[in-house]
Short mmCIF file of C-alpha atoms in Angstrom, two decimals:
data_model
loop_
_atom_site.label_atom_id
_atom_site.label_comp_id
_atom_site.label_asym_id
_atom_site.label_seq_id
_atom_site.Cartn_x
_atom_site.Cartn_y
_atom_site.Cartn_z
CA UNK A 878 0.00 0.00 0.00
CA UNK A 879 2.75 2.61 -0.84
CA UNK A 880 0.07 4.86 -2.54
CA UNK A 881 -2.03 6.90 0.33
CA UNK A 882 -5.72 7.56 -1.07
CA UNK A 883 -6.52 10.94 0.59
CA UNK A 884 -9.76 10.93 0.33
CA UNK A 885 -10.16 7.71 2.37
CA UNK A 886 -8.21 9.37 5.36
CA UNK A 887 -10.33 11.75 7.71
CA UNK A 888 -9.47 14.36 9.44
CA UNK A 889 -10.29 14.06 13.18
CA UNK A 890 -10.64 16.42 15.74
CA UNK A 891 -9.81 16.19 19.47
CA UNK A 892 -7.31 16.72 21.72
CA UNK A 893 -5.72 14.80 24.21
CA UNK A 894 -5.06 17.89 26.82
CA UNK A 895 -7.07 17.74 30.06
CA UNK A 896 -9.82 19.38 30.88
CA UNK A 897 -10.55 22.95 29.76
CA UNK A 898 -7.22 22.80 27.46
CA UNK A 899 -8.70 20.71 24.84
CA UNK A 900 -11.04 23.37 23.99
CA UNK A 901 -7.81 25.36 22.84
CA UNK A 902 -7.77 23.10 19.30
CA UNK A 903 -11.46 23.16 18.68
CA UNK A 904 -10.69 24.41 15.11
CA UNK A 905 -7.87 21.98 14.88
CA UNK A 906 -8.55 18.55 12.34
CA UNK A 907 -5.60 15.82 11.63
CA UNK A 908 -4.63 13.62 9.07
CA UNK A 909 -2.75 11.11 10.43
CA UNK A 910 -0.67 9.54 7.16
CA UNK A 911 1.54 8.47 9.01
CA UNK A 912 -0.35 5.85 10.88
CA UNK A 913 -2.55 4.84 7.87
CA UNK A 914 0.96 3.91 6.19
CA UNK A 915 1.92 2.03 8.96
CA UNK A 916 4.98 4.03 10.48
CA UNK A 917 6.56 3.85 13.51
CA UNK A 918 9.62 6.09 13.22
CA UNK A 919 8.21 9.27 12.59
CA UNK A 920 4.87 10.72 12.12
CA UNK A 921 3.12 12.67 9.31
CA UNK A 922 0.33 14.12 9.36
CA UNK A 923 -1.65 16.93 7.26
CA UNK A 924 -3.10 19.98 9.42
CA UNK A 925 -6.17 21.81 9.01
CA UNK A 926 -6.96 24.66 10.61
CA UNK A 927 -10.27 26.03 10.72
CA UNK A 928 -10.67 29.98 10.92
CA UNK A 929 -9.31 31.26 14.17
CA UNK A 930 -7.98 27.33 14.54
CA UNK A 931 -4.95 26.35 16.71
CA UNK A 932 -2.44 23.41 16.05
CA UNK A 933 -1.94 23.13 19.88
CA UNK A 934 -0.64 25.03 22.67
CA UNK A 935 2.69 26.74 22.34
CA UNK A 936 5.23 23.50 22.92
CA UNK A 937 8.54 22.34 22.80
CA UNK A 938 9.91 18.93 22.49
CA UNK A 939 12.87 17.51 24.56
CA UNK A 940 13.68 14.46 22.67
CA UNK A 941 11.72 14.79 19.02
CA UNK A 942 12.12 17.01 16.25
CA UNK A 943 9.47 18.60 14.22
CA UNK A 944 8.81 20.00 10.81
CA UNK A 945 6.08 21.63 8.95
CA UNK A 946 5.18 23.07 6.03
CA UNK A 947 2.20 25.17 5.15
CA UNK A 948 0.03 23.86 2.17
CA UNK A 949 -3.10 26.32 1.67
CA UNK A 950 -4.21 29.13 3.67
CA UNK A 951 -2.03 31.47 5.37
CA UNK A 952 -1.05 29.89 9.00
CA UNK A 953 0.79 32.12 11.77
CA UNK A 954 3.40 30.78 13.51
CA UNK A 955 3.84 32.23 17.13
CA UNK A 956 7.12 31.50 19.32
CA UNK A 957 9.61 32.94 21.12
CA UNK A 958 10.58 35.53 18.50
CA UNK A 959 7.24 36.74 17.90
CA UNK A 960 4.64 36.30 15.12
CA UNK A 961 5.51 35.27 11.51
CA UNK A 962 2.74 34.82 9.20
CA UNK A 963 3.63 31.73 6.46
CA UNK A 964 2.06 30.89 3.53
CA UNK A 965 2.27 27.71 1.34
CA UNK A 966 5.54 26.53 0.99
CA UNK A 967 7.09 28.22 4.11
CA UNK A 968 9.00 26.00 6.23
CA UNK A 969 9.67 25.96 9.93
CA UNK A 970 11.85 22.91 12.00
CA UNK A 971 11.93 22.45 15.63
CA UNK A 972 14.63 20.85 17.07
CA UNK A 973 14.66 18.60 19.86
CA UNK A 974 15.64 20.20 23.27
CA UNK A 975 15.70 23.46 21.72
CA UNK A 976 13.07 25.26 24.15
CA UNK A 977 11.26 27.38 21.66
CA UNK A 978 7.40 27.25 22.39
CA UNK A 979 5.93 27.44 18.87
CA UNK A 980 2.14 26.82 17.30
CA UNK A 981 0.41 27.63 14.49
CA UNK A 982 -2.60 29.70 14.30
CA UNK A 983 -5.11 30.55 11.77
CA UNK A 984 -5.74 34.46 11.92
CA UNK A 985 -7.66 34.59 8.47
CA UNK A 986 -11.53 33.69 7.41
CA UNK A 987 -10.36 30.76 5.66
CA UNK A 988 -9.41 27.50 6.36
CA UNK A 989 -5.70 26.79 6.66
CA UNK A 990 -3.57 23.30 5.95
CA UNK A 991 -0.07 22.39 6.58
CA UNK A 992 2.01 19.21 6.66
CA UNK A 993 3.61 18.02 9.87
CA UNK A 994 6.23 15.63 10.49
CA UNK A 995 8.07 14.37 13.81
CA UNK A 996 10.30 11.95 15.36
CA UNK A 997 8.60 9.03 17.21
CA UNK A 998 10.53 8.53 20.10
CA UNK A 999 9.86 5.43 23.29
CA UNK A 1000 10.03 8.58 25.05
CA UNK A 1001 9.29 12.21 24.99
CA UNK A 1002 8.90 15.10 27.40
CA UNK A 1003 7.37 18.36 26.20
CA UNK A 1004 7.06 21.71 28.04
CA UNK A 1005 4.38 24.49 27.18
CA UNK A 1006 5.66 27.91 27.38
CA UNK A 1007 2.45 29.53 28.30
CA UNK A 1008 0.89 27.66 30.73
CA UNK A 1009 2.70 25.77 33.92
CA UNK A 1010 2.31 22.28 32.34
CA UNK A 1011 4.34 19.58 31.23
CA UNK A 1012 4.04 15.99 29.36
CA UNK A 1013 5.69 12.95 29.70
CA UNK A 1014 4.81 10.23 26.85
CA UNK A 1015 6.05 6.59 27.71
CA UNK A 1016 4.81 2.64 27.50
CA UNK A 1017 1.70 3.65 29.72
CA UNK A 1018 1.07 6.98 27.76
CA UNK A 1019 0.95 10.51 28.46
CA UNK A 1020 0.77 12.61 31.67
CA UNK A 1021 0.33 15.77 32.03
CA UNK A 1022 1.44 18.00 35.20
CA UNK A 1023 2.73 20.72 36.42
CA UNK A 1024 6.43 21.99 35.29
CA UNK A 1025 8.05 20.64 38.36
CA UNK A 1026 6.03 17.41 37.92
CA UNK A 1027 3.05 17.76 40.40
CA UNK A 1028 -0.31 17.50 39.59
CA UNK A 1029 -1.89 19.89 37.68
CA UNK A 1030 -4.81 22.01 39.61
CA UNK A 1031 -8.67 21.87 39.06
CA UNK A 1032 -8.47 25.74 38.25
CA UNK A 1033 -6.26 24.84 35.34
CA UNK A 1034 -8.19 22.21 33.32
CA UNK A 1035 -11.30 23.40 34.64
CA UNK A 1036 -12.36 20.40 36.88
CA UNK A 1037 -14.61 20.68 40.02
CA UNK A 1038 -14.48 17.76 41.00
CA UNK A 1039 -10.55 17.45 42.33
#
């Protein structure tokens, strides 16, 4: 199955933050080629961005690079030199450890699409730059917590319960 047929891969929404957080990539939809084409070293996966969408919180990885490249639309990538608006066929790469928090947001009325790929790692840890949170991705899956590794509070994903 070396050729991927597109149009029998959907784009599914969702996040995996906790709480409150997920809402942040409500306009968010992935294409996960990757996994459809049965990879395990590195993951691809095509982007969409609805208006006013967000790829995910502003991130870094410790132990995976990334790459993207926009396809259609005009994205805006935010990190820690500012805003820098990309259009298709801009290129940005993320290097692992390098603590740059970066995302890509969708400031226009249309809908946005860029290509995404990244390491695949047994491990990962990745640090958000605006938020005191951290993940840790292993054989049992991901946690999230606090920077210094405690739990993360009810008043930050928004659950009453804890």
């Amino acid at each position: 199955m070396p050729k991927l047929d597109l149009s029998q891969i959907p784009f599914i929404g969702g996040s995996s933050y906790p709480g409150k957080l997920a809402e942040a990539t409500a306009g968010r939809f992935v294409q996960r080629l990757g996994d459809t084409g049965g990879l395990t070293q590195y993951g691809v996966n095509i982007v969409q961005l609805e208006p006013a969408g967000m790829s995910s919180l502003r991130h870094y990885h410790m132990e995976q690079d990334e790459f993207a490249i926009v396809l259609s639309g005009t994205c805006t990538l935010i990190d820690d030199d500012g805003e820098h608006e990309m259009q298709p066929g801009d290129c940005a790469a993320w290097p692992a450890g390098e603590p740059n928090g970066h995302h890509l947001v969708n400031k226009t009325n249309a809908p946005a699409t860029f290509l995404v790929v990244g390491t695949r790692t047994p491990t990962e840890t990745g640090f958000y730059s605006d938020i005191d949170m951290m993940v840790k991705d292993d054989a049992d899956g991901e946690a999230f917590t606090r920077k210094d590794g405690s739990p993360l509070t009810a008043d930050q994903i928004g659950d009453d319960n804890d």
